[in-house]
């Protein structure tokens, strides 16, 4: 009977298994939400890469696993981008090829005690380096960072206030490495158990010592979720109708979703007047999002505008980080063919140049973000540094209504709130809308993708500075230092044998196969 190892000797079979192993962490994210699964989901991938017969094969195993992870994480893109989704997954999956080499280098064969202990530090650092590179907006941004799977776990959110989602990713990978050692190298169970204990100790220390957000008042914030309505004019009518339900409810701010207004207000003063009348009737400013060609400059922008009782207040934020292919096509001269095989943007949106703090009523400073900008920890961190009270995101995942995308998107607000110590309002056009307090805890119900309604949330305002806001992405910097140190040590070991090699004691010995001519010399 052929063994499984023999069956894996086929490169194609092994690549398929690696891709399937790479996809295993995805159920830890919403909508399945099996957060606990993340702590063991990498073990099959780690064990497969560890068994790679050569270093080159380990690179392929890393690449194939990365492809599986990216494809499963973004499978909801298939109806829009079709075959191009596979191309993107393959390109991004290549980032895990060096990580595969690290895994085999530290866990392969019969690792020494020192190598096994170092794996608990180096392998998670390598994963963090991959997440850092793919978090560049030009490569799609940090959607599906491993630590984001822990958005509903209170101790994990407390850790996020210390080191952001990056620290969560590091610890999740470290736990997987420790468990893989327990499974594959029982001789090093002491190092593995020590790694698990260290992770638990770090979580406990964060629970005890990390500062809690300071309570500083309360705001009543209303979310207007129109639901799926065809056409910008009909959508506006529906949002207006829903907003009138808020009359007399004493709200401080009303938030509409992304693309809630389909015309530039400079071109449609009638819409601006209707919004101003709604603001007067409800007694609150309204934050809308305009997705239209601007009347004062060329191009299409996605802009958050604050409208008060006298009309637009002048506060405007133009979206800075656009969705690749959805809102622009990177290197359009090379990749423009994506528009012919899917729903890629036919015309690139224009980018804003800076983040904006808006004054929405007495003593309420808000920091707007649009759509998947909520996936970027640095954006919310910088808004808090600028003095905002509430983070507000306007979003729409209407293209992906019947997928995991809306729930994945809504969950990101919990992490941004916990990292910054500020409440987070995630208002969507078609669901899922959600609100979180300054610790990342959920406030009130989610508004699902089947809802067309309004909801008013009592949002506790919090102050103070979290360690993450103060020190930034320090786990990533530490991981890069670990990798740099590993590189220096490996380089020194590679050079040392040449320097210390003993000089030959005499001329090489002659052999019986030497030719007469050779002996004559």
Short mmCIF file of C-alpha atoms in Angstrom, two decimals:
data_model
loop_
_atom_site.label_atom_id
_atom_site.label_comp_id
_atom_site.label_asym_id
_atom_site.label_seq_id
_atom_site.Cartn_x
_atom_site.Cartn_y
_atom_site.Cartn_z
CA UNK A 1 0.00 0.00 0.00
CA UNK A 2 1.36 3.39 -0.94
CA UNK A 3 1.98 5.75 1.96
CA UNK A 4 0.67 9.30 2.05
CA UNK A 5 4.27 10.52 1.79
CA UNK A 6 4.70 8.58 -1.43
CA UNK A 7 1.43 10.00 -2.75
CA UNK A 8 2.77 13.49 -2.02
CA UNK A 9 5.86 12.82 -4.12
CA UNK A 10 3.95 14.19 -7.09
CA UNK A 11 4.64 17.99 -7.23
CA UNK A 12 1.11 18.75 -8.40
CA UNK A 13 -0.54 16.68 -5.69
CA UNK A 14 1.64 18.30 -3.07
CA UNK A 15 0.77 21.77 -4.36
CA UNK A 16 -2.95 20.98 -4.17
CA UNK A 17 -2.58 19.76 -0.59
CA UNK A 18 -0.57 22.88 0.29
CA UNK A 19 -3.28 25.12 -1.19
CA UNK A 20 -5.95 23.31 0.82
CA UNK A 21 -3.85 23.60 3.98
CA UNK A 22 -3.35 27.32 3.34
CA UNK A 23 -7.12 27.83 3.13
CA UNK A 24 -7.77 26.26 6.55
CA UNK A 25 -7.55 29.49 8.65
CA UNK A 26 -10.41 31.21 6.78
CA UNK A 27 -13.31 29.72 8.83
CA UNK A 28 -11.86 31.60 11.82
CA UNK A 29 -13.08 34.85 10.23
CA UNK A 30 -16.70 35.97 9.87
CA UNK A 31 -19.13 34.76 8.80
CA UNK A 32 -18.25 31.31 10.26
CA UNK A 33 -16.51 33.15 13.09
CA UNK A 34 -14.72 30.12 14.55
CA UNK A 35 -12.08 32.35 16.16
CA UNK A 36 -10.60 29.50 18.24
CA UNK A 37 -9.79 27.57 15.05
CA UNK A 38 -7.09 30.12 14.14
CA UNK A 39 -4.84 28.76 16.89
CA UNK A 40 -4.52 25.36 15.20
CA UNK A 41 -5.41 26.07 11.56
CA UNK A 42 -1.80 26.56 10.41
CA UNK A 43 -0.54 23.24 11.78
CA UNK A 44 -1.19 21.14 8.62
CA UNK A 45 0.52 23.74 6.46
CA UNK A 46 3.48 23.94 8.85
CA UNK A 47 3.87 20.16 8.95
CA UNK A 48 3.69 19.90 5.16
CA UNK A 49 6.35 22.56 4.61
CA UNK A 50 8.49 21.00 7.33
CA UNK A 51 8.50 17.72 5.40
CA UNK A 52 9.58 19.32 2.11
CA UNK A 53 12.42 17.19 0.65
CA UNK A 54 14.33 20.25 -0.57
CA UNK A 55 14.51 23.95 0.17
CA UNK A 56 13.12 24.70 -3.27
CA UNK A 57 10.11 22.49 -2.62
CA UNK A 58 9.51 24.36 0.66
CA UNK A 59 9.32 27.61 -1.31
CA UNK A 60 6.69 26.07 -3.58
CA UNK A 61 4.75 24.77 -0.56
CA UNK A 62 4.77 28.27 0.92
CA UNK A 63 3.61 29.77 -2.38
CA UNK A 64 0.84 27.19 -2.90
CA UNK A 65 -0.38 27.63 0.68
CA UNK A 66 -0.38 31.40 0.28
CA UNK A 67 -2.41 31.01 -2.92
CA UNK A 68 -4.96 28.88 -1.07
CA UNK A 69 -5.18 31.36 1.79
CA UNK A 70 -5.63 34.39 -0.48
CA UNK A 71 -8.16 32.64 -2.70
CA UNK A 72 -10.28 31.40 0.21
CA UNK A 73 -10.07 34.79 1.93
CA UNK A 74 -11.28 36.60 -1.20
CA UNK A 75 -13.47 33.92 -2.77
CA UNK A 76 -16.37 36.39 -2.79
CA UNK A 77 -14.49 38.35 -5.50
CA UNK A 78 -15.00 35.54 -8.03
CA UNK A 79 -18.40 36.77 -9.31
CA UNK A 80 -16.86 40.19 -10.00
CA UNK A 81 -13.30 39.48 -11.14
CA UNK A 82 -13.76 35.90 -12.36
CA UNK A 83 -10.47 34.32 -13.48
CA UNK A 84 -8.55 37.43 -12.44
CA UNK A 85 -9.21 36.46 -8.81
CA UNK A 86 -7.02 33.40 -9.38
CA UNK A 87 -4.30 35.56 -10.89
CA UNK A 88 -4.34 37.90 -7.90
CA UNK A 89 -4.29 34.99 -5.44
CA UNK A 90 -1.30 33.47 -7.23
CA UNK A 91 0.61 36.77 -7.24
CA UNK A 92 -0.06 37.50 -3.58
CA UNK A 93 0.51 33.87 -2.59
CA UNK A 94 4.10 34.17 -3.79
CA UNK A 95 4.78 36.37 -0.75
CA UNK A 96 4.61 33.22 1.41
CA UNK A 97 7.35 31.43 -0.54
CA UNK A 98 10.19 32.82 1.65
CA UNK A 99 8.11 32.01 4.71
CA UNK A 100 8.04 28.40 3.54
CA UNK A 101 11.82 28.46 3.44
CA UNK A 102 11.93 29.77 7.02
CA UNK A 103 9.57 27.03 8.22
CA UNK A 104 11.67 24.26 6.71
CA UNK A 105 14.90 25.85 7.94
CA UNK A 106 13.75 25.94 11.55
CA UNK A 107 11.36 23.00 11.80
CA UNK A 108 12.58 20.62 9.12
CA UNK A 109 14.33 17.33 9.85
CA UNK A 110 15.31 16.85 13.49
CA UNK A 111 15.76 20.44 14.70
CA UNK A 112 18.07 21.10 17.62
CA UNK A 113 16.67 22.52 20.83
CA UNK A 114 18.02 25.97 19.96
CA UNK A 115 16.56 25.84 16.45
CA UNK A 116 13.18 24.73 17.78
CA UNK A 117 13.17 27.54 20.33
CA UNK A 118 14.17 30.11 17.71
CA UNK A 119 11.33 28.92 15.46
CA UNK A 120 8.85 30.28 18.00
CA UNK A 121 10.26 33.75 17.31
CA UNK A 122 11.46 33.66 13.71
CA UNK A 123 8.55 31.89 12.00
CA UNK A 124 5.90 34.29 13.41
CA UNK A 125 8.19 37.20 12.52
CA UNK A 126 8.35 35.94 8.96
CA UNK A 127 4.55 35.77 8.82
CA UNK A 128 4.34 39.35 10.07
CA UNK A 129 6.75 40.46 7.34
CA UNK A 130 4.45 38.88 4.74
CA UNK A 131 1.44 40.67 6.21
CA UNK A 132 3.34 43.95 6.19
CA UNK A 133 4.24 43.68 2.51
CA UNK A 134 0.79 42.65 1.37
CA UNK A 135 -0.74 45.44 3.47
CA UNK A 136 0.60 47.95 0.99
CA UNK A 137 -2.44 49.50 -0.64
CA UNK A 138 -1.05 48.81 -4.12
CA UNK A 139 -1.14 45.07 -3.37
CA UNK A 140 -4.70 45.12 -2.10
CA UNK A 141 -4.30 46.22 1.51
CA UNK A 142 -4.41 44.30 4.81
CA UNK A 143 -7.71 42.49 4.31
CA UNK A 144 -7.60 39.14 6.10
CA UNK A 145 -4.68 39.81 8.46
CA UNK A 146 -4.56 36.71 10.65
CA UNK A 147 -5.00 38.62 13.90
CA UNK A 148 -8.27 40.06 12.60
CA UNK A 149 -9.89 36.67 13.21
CA UNK A 150 -9.82 37.51 16.95
CA UNK A 151 -12.09 40.57 16.71
CA UNK A 152 -14.68 39.22 19.17
CA UNK A 153 -12.29 37.88 21.85
CA UNK A 154 -12.01 40.34 24.73
CA UNK A 155 -8.46 39.41 25.85
CA UNK A 156 -7.31 39.64 22.23
CA UNK A 157 -8.85 43.09 21.88
CA UNK A 158 -6.97 44.15 24.98
CA UNK A 159 -3.77 42.95 23.33
CA UNK A 160 -4.69 44.96 20.22
CA UNK A 161 -4.64 48.11 22.35
CA UNK A 162 -0.99 47.32 23.10
CA UNK A 163 0.37 46.21 19.72
CA UNK A 164 -2.47 46.43 17.24
CA UNK A 165 -3.68 43.61 15.06
CA UNK A 166 0.00 42.84 14.33
CA UNK A 167 0.60 41.58 17.86
CA UNK A 168 -2.42 39.29 17.56
CA UNK A 169 -1.09 37.84 14.30
CA UNK A 170 2.29 37.18 15.87
CA UNK A 171 0.83 35.38 18.87
CA UNK A 172 -1.60 33.29 16.80
CA UNK A 173 1.25 32.06 14.58
CA UNK A 174 3.46 31.42 17.62
CA UNK A 175 0.78 29.19 19.14
CA UNK A 176 0.48 27.26 15.87
CA UNK A 177 4.26 26.77 15.72
CA UNK A 178 4.36 25.55 19.33
CA UNK A 179 1.56 23.04 18.67
CA UNK A 180 3.25 21.87 15.47
CA UNK A 181 6.40 21.20 17.51
CA UNK A 182 4.39 19.17 20.01
CA UNK A 183 2.96 17.09 17.18
CA UNK A 184 6.07 16.60 15.04
CA UNK A 185 9.01 16.85 17.46
CA UNK A 186 7.97 15.47 20.86
CA UNK A 187 11.57 15.69 22.03
CA UNK A 188 11.19 19.46 22.14
CA UNK A 189 7.93 19.56 24.01
CA UNK A 190 9.61 21.70 26.70
CA UNK A 191 10.30 24.48 24.19
CA UNK A 192 6.81 24.12 22.76
CA UNK A 193 5.12 24.30 26.16
CA UNK A 194 7.33 27.26 27.08
CA UNK A 195 6.10 29.07 23.98
CA UNK A 196 2.47 28.41 24.89
CA UNK A 197 3.07 29.58 28.46
CA UNK A 198 4.78 32.75 27.22
CA UNK A 199 1.81 33.50 24.96
CA UNK A 200 -0.63 33.00 27.83
CA UNK A 201 1.53 35.18 30.08
CA UNK A 202 1.59 37.98 27.51
CA UNK A 203 -2.19 37.88 27.16
CA UNK A 204 -2.62 37.88 30.94
CA UNK A 205 -0.22 40.78 31.39
CA UNK A 206 -2.11 42.80 28.78
CA UNK A 207 -5.38 41.99 30.52
CA UNK A 208 -4.06 43.27 33.84
CA UNK A 209 -1.83 46.19 32.87
CA UNK A 210 -3.06 47.68 29.60
CA UNK A 211 -4.96 50.93 30.22
CA UNK A 212 -8.73 51.03 29.84
CA UNK A 213 -10.29 53.87 27.83
CA UNK A 214 -11.36 56.78 30.04
CA UNK A 215 -15.09 57.52 29.93
CA UNK A 216 -15.80 61.06 28.79
CA UNK A 217 -19.49 61.53 28.06
CA UNK A 218 -21.85 60.00 25.55
CA UNK A 219 -23.22 60.67 22.06
CA UNK A 220 -26.41 59.48 20.38
CA UNK A 221 -25.45 58.50 16.85
CA UNK A 222 -27.93 57.24 14.27
CA UNK A 223 -27.13 54.96 11.33
CA UNK A 224 -29.29 55.06 8.21
CA UNK A 225 -29.05 51.86 6.14
CA UNK A 226 -31.03 52.14 2.92
CA UNK A 227 -30.70 48.52 1.78
CA UNK A 228 -30.53 47.44 -1.84
CA UNK A 229 -32.25 50.16 -3.88
CA UNK A 230 -31.61 50.57 -7.60
CA UNK A 231 -30.78 54.04 -8.87
CA UNK A 232 -29.26 57.04 -7.03
CA UNK A 233 -32.50 59.06 -6.97
CA UNK A 234 -34.63 56.23 -5.56
CA UNK A 235 -31.86 55.49 -3.03
CA UNK A 236 -31.82 59.12 -1.89
CA UNK A 237 -35.61 59.09 -1.51
CA UNK A 238 -35.41 55.99 0.66
CA UNK A 239 -32.66 57.47 2.85
CA UNK A 240 -34.64 60.67 3.25
CA UNK A 241 -37.70 58.67 4.29
CA UNK A 242 -35.71 56.68 6.84
CA UNK A 243 -34.01 59.79 8.23
CA UNK A 244 -37.38 61.42 8.97
CA UNK A 245 -37.99 58.62 11.46
CA UNK A 246 -35.28 60.21 13.60
CA UNK A 247 -37.20 63.44 14.16
CA UNK A 248 -37.64 63.97 17.90
CA UNK A 249 -35.12 61.30 18.90
CA UNK A 250 -32.52 63.84 20.06
CA UNK A 251 -29.59 62.43 18.08
CA UNK A 252 -26.20 64.13 17.86
CA UNK A 253 -25.12 62.80 14.46
CA UNK A 254 -26.70 60.91 11.57
CA UNK A 255 -24.53 58.76 9.30
CA UNK A 256 -25.45 57.51 5.83
CA UNK A 257 -23.52 54.77 4.03
CA UNK A 258 -20.98 54.87 1.22
CA UNK A 259 -22.31 56.08 -2.15
CA UNK A 260 -25.48 57.21 -0.40
CA UNK A 261 -25.61 60.29 -2.67
CA UNK A 262 -25.07 59.66 -6.37
CA UNK A 263 -24.75 63.30 -7.51
CA UNK A 264 -22.32 66.07 -6.66
CA UNK A 265 -24.16 68.52 -4.41
CA UNK A 266 -22.72 71.42 -6.41
CA UNK A 267 -24.58 70.14 -9.45
CA UNK A 268 -27.71 69.27 -7.48
CA UNK A 269 -28.52 72.12 -5.07
CA UNK A 270 -31.98 70.60 -4.67
CA UNK A 271 -30.41 67.60 -2.91
CA UNK A 272 -28.33 69.90 -0.72
CA UNK A 273 -31.51 71.75 0.32
CA UNK A 274 -33.30 68.50 1.14
CA UNK A 275 -30.37 67.38 3.30
CA UNK A 276 -30.29 70.74 5.10
CA UNK A 277 -34.02 70.46 5.81
CA UNK A 278 -33.47 66.97 7.25
CA UNK A 279 -30.72 68.36 9.48
CA UNK A 280 -33.05 71.09 10.76
CA UNK A 281 -35.88 68.63 11.36
CA UNK A 282 -33.73 66.13 13.28
CA UNK A 283 -31.52 68.69 15.01
CA UNK A 284 -28.33 66.86 13.93
CA UNK A 285 -25.64 67.11 11.29
CA UNK A 286 -25.75 64.43 8.61
CA UNK A 287 -22.64 62.73 7.26
CA UNK A 288 -23.30 61.55 3.70
CA UNK A 289 -21.03 60.01 1.10
CA UNK A 290 -21.02 61.30 -2.47
CA UNK A 291 -19.86 59.01 -5.28
CA UNK A 292 -19.94 61.23 -8.33
CA UNK A 293 -18.01 63.37 -10.76
CA UNK A 294 -17.11 66.58 -9.00
CA UNK A 295 -18.39 69.90 -10.26
CA UNK A 296 -15.34 71.90 -9.12
CA UNK A 297 -12.55 69.71 -10.52
CA UNK A 298 -12.07 66.83 -12.98
CA UNK A 299 -12.69 63.21 -12.07
CA UNK A 300 -14.88 60.98 -9.91
CA UNK A 301 -14.37 61.08 -6.15
CA UNK A 302 -15.81 59.25 -3.18
CA UNK A 303 -16.27 61.97 -0.60
CA UNK A 304 -17.65 62.18 2.92
CA UNK A 305 -19.53 65.48 3.35
CA UNK A 306 -21.00 66.93 6.51
CA UNK A 307 -24.33 68.70 6.03
CA UNK A 308 -25.87 70.96 8.68
CA UNK A 309 -29.09 72.98 8.95
CA UNK A 310 -27.67 75.60 6.59
CA UNK A 311 -26.40 73.09 4.01
CA UNK A 312 -22.92 71.59 3.50
CA UNK A 313 -20.61 72.79 6.28
CA UNK A 314 -17.53 72.77 4.08
CA UNK A 315 -16.08 69.72 5.84
CA UNK A 316 -15.14 67.22 3.15
CA UNK A 317 -13.00 64.11 3.10
CA UNK A 318 -12.00 62.56 -0.23
CA UNK A 319 -11.23 58.87 -0.01
CA UNK A 320 -7.45 58.31 -0.11
CA UNK A 321 -7.02 54.55 -0.38
CA UNK A 322 -8.98 53.11 -3.23
CA UNK A 323 -9.99 49.50 -3.77
CA UNK A 324 -7.77 47.92 -6.44
CA UNK A 325 -9.81 46.93 -9.50
CA UNK A 326 -13.05 47.97 -7.78
CA UNK A 327 -12.26 51.70 -7.88
CA UNK A 328 -9.15 51.81 -10.01
CA UNK A 329 -7.06 49.43 -12.09
CA UNK A 330 -3.37 49.30 -11.07
CA UNK A 331 -1.06 49.70 -14.07
CA UNK A 332 -4.10 50.03 -16.32
CA UNK A 333 -1.95 49.89 -19.47
CA UNK A 334 -0.93 46.34 -18.49
CA UNK A 335 -3.92 45.09 -16.52
CA UNK A 336 -6.75 46.95 -18.19
CA UNK A 337 -7.94 43.66 -19.72
CA UNK A 338 -9.44 42.90 -16.28
CA UNK A 339 -12.38 45.12 -17.23
CA UNK A 340 -13.27 42.71 -20.03
CA UNK A 341 -13.45 39.61 -17.80
CA UNK A 342 -15.08 41.10 -14.71
CA UNK A 343 -16.55 44.16 -13.05
CA UNK A 344 -13.31 46.09 -12.70
CA UNK A 345 -13.52 49.89 -12.69
CA UNK A 346 -14.01 51.32 -16.15
CA UNK A 347 -12.63 54.68 -14.97
CA UNK A 348 -10.25 55.29 -12.10
CA UNK A 349 -11.54 57.22 -9.09
CA UNK A 350 -9.40 60.12 -7.93
CA UNK A 351 -7.62 60.06 -4.57
CA UNK A 352 -7.82 62.48 -1.70
CA UNK A 353 -4.62 63.90 -0.27
CA UNK A 354 -5.12 64.04 3.50
CA UNK A 355 -7.26 62.84 6.37
CA UNK A 356 -9.80 65.25 7.84
CA UNK A 357 -11.25 65.89 11.30
CA UNK A 358 -14.83 67.20 11.27
CA UNK A 359 -16.74 69.08 13.95
CA UNK A 360 -20.17 67.45 14.03
CA UNK A 361 -22.14 69.44 16.54
CA UNK A 362 -21.08 70.78 19.95
CA UNK A 363 -18.00 69.02 21.26
CA UNK A 364 -18.13 66.04 18.86
CA UNK A 365 -15.10 65.60 16.62
CA UNK A 366 -15.31 62.74 14.12
CA UNK A 367 -12.76 61.10 11.85
CA UNK A 368 -14.33 59.80 8.62
CA UNK A 369 -13.05 56.86 6.62
CA UNK A 370 -14.55 55.25 3.54
CA UNK A 371 -14.99 51.55 2.77
CA UNK A 372 -11.94 49.33 3.13
CA UNK A 373 -9.85 52.13 4.63
CA UNK A 374 -11.03 50.59 7.90
CA UNK A 375 -8.66 47.70 7.20
CA UNK A 376 -5.65 50.02 7.61
CA UNK A 377 -4.68 50.45 11.29
CA UNK A 378 -2.54 53.50 10.60
CA UNK A 379 -5.46 55.58 9.33
CA UNK A 380 -7.54 55.30 12.49
CA UNK A 381 -4.42 55.76 14.62
CA UNK A 382 -3.54 59.03 12.88
CA UNK A 383 -7.09 60.34 13.28
CA UNK A 384 -6.90 59.69 17.03
CA UNK A 385 -3.57 61.50 17.15
CA UNK A 386 -5.38 64.44 15.53
CA UNK A 387 -7.88 64.52 18.38
CA UNK A 388 -11.08 62.86 17.17
CA UNK A 389 -13.74 61.52 19.54
CA UNK A 390 -15.41 58.97 17.25
CA UNK A 391 -14.17 57.01 14.26
CA UNK A 392 -16.82 56.90 11.54
CA UNK A 393 -16.69 54.64 8.49
CA UNK A 394 -19.08 54.83 5.55
CA UNK A 395 -19.13 51.62 3.59
CA UNK A 396 -20.95 49.54 1.00
CA UNK A 397 -20.50 45.90 0.14
CA UNK A 398 -23.65 45.75 -1.97
CA UNK A 399 -21.85 43.87 -4.76
CA UNK A 400 -21.12 41.04 -2.31
CA UNK A 401 -24.40 40.87 -0.39
CA UNK A 402 -24.68 37.08 -0.22
CA UNK A 403 -21.07 36.43 0.78
CA UNK A 404 -18.84 36.62 3.84
CA UNK A 405 -17.55 40.07 2.83
CA UNK A 406 -20.10 42.25 4.71
CA UNK A 407 -19.53 40.46 8.03
CA UNK A 408 -15.75 40.46 7.56
CA UNK A 409 -15.85 44.18 6.88
CA UNK A 410 -18.05 44.96 9.88
CA UNK A 411 -15.74 43.03 12.22
CA UNK A 412 -12.78 45.30 11.44
CA UNK A 413 -14.35 48.13 13.43
CA UNK A 414 -13.87 46.20 16.68
CA UNK A 415 -10.12 46.02 16.10
CA UNK A 416 -9.77 49.69 15.13
CA UNK A 417 -11.75 50.69 18.24
CA UNK A 418 -9.66 48.50 20.55
CA UNK A 419 -6.38 49.69 19.02
CA UNK A 420 -7.20 53.36 19.46
CA UNK A 421 -9.48 53.42 22.50
CA UNK A 422 -12.13 55.31 20.53
CA UNK A 423 -15.68 54.22 19.59
CA UNK A 424 -16.20 53.15 16.02
CA UNK A 425 -19.34 53.59 13.90
CA UNK A 426 -19.52 51.44 10.76
CA UNK A 427 -22.46 52.67 8.67
CA UNK A 428 -23.17 50.84 5.44
CA UNK A 429 -25.43 51.33 2.49
CA UNK A 430 -26.72 47.76 2.41
CA UNK A 431 -25.32 46.08 5.58
CA UNK A 432 -23.66 44.95 7.74
CA UNK A 433 -23.68 48.11 9.93
CA UNK A 434 -22.14 47.89 13.41
CA UNK A 435 -21.04 50.11 16.31
CA UNK A 436 -18.31 49.42 18.91
CA UNK A 437 -17.19 51.10 22.10
CA UNK A 438 -13.64 52.19 22.85
CA UNK A 439 -12.69 48.68 24.00
CA UNK A 440 -13.94 47.03 20.82
CA UNK A 441 -17.09 45.68 22.43
CA UNK A 442 -20.24 45.63 20.35
CA UNK A 443 -22.92 48.25 21.05
CA UNK A 444 -26.45 47.23 20.12
CA UNK A 445 -27.39 44.96 17.23
CA UNK A 446 -25.78 44.60 13.84
CA UNK A 447 -27.94 45.70 10.91
CA UNK A 448 -27.79 42.76 8.52
CA UNK A 449 -27.85 42.74 4.75
CA UNK A 450 -31.62 42.18 4.74
CA UNK A 451 -32.35 45.38 6.69
CA UNK A 452 -33.56 48.74 5.38
CA UNK A 453 -33.90 50.77 8.53
CA UNK A 454 -32.40 53.21 11.03
CA UNK A 455 -30.87 52.55 14.42
CA UNK A 456 -29.81 54.89 17.21
CA UNK A 457 -26.81 53.93 19.33
CA UNK A 458 -25.80 55.28 22.72
CA UNK A 459 -22.07 55.62 22.12
CA UNK A 460 -19.80 56.13 25.17
CA UNK A 461 -17.12 58.70 24.39
CA UNK A 462 -13.68 57.73 25.65
CA UNK A 463 -10.30 59.41 25.91
CA UNK A 464 -6.74 58.53 26.84
CA UNK A 465 -3.91 57.16 24.71
CA UNK A 466 -3.46 53.44 24.13
CA UNK A 467 0.05 51.97 23.86
CA UNK A 468 -0.67 51.23 20.19
CA UNK A 469 -1.49 54.86 19.44
CA UNK A 470 1.59 55.98 21.37
CA UNK A 471 4.11 53.51 19.95
CA UNK A 472 2.59 52.52 16.63
CA UNK A 473 3.41 49.32 14.74
CA UNK A 474 6.17 48.22 17.09
CA UNK A 475 5.47 44.44 16.68
CA UNK A 476 6.21 44.76 12.96
CA UNK A 477 9.43 46.66 13.64
CA UNK A 478 10.46 44.06 16.21
CA UNK A 479 9.72 41.25 13.73
CA UNK A 480 11.89 42.91 11.09
CA UNK A 481 14.72 43.22 13.61
CA UNK A 482 14.37 39.51 14.44
CA UNK A 483 14.60 38.62 10.75
CA UNK A 484 17.55 40.94 10.25
CA UNK A 485 19.33 39.34 13.21
CA UNK A 486 18.63 35.90 11.82
CA UNK A 487 20.03 36.98 8.47
CA UNK A 488 23.23 38.29 10.08
CA UNK A 489 23.74 35.10 12.11
CA UNK A 490 23.11 32.90 9.08
CA UNK A 491 25.53 34.97 7.01
CA UNK A 492 28.20 34.78 9.70
CA UNK A 493 27.86 31.00 9.92
CA UNK A 494 28.16 30.70 6.17
CA UNK A 495 31.41 32.71 6.14
CA UNK A 496 33.07 31.26 9.26
CA UNK A 497 34.00 27.81 7.82
CA UNK A 498 35.87 29.43 4.95
CA UNK A 499 37.85 31.65 7.28
CA UNK A 500 38.73 28.87 9.67
CA UNK A 501 39.41 26.16 7.11
CA UNK A 502 42.90 24.60 7.82
CA UNK A 503 45.61 25.11 5.24
CA UNK A 504 46.67 21.97 3.33
CA UNK A 505 49.73 20.20 4.88
CA UNK A 506 51.31 19.26 1.57
CA UNK A 507 50.75 18.74 -2.12
CA UNK A 508 47.74 16.58 -3.07
CA UNK A 509 48.41 12.86 -3.09
CA UNK A 510 48.96 11.23 -6.48
CA UNK A 511 46.55 8.55 -7.61
CA UNK A 512 47.09 5.55 -9.80
CA UNK A 513 44.88 7.15 -12.43
CA UNK A 514 47.26 10.06 -13.04
CA UNK A 515 48.56 10.14 -16.57
CA UNK A 516 52.34 9.89 -17.30
CA UNK A 517 52.20 13.44 -18.58
CA UNK A 518 50.70 14.57 -15.26
CA UNK A 519 53.45 12.74 -13.31
CA UNK A 520 56.06 14.34 -15.49
CA UNK A 521 54.90 17.77 -14.37
#
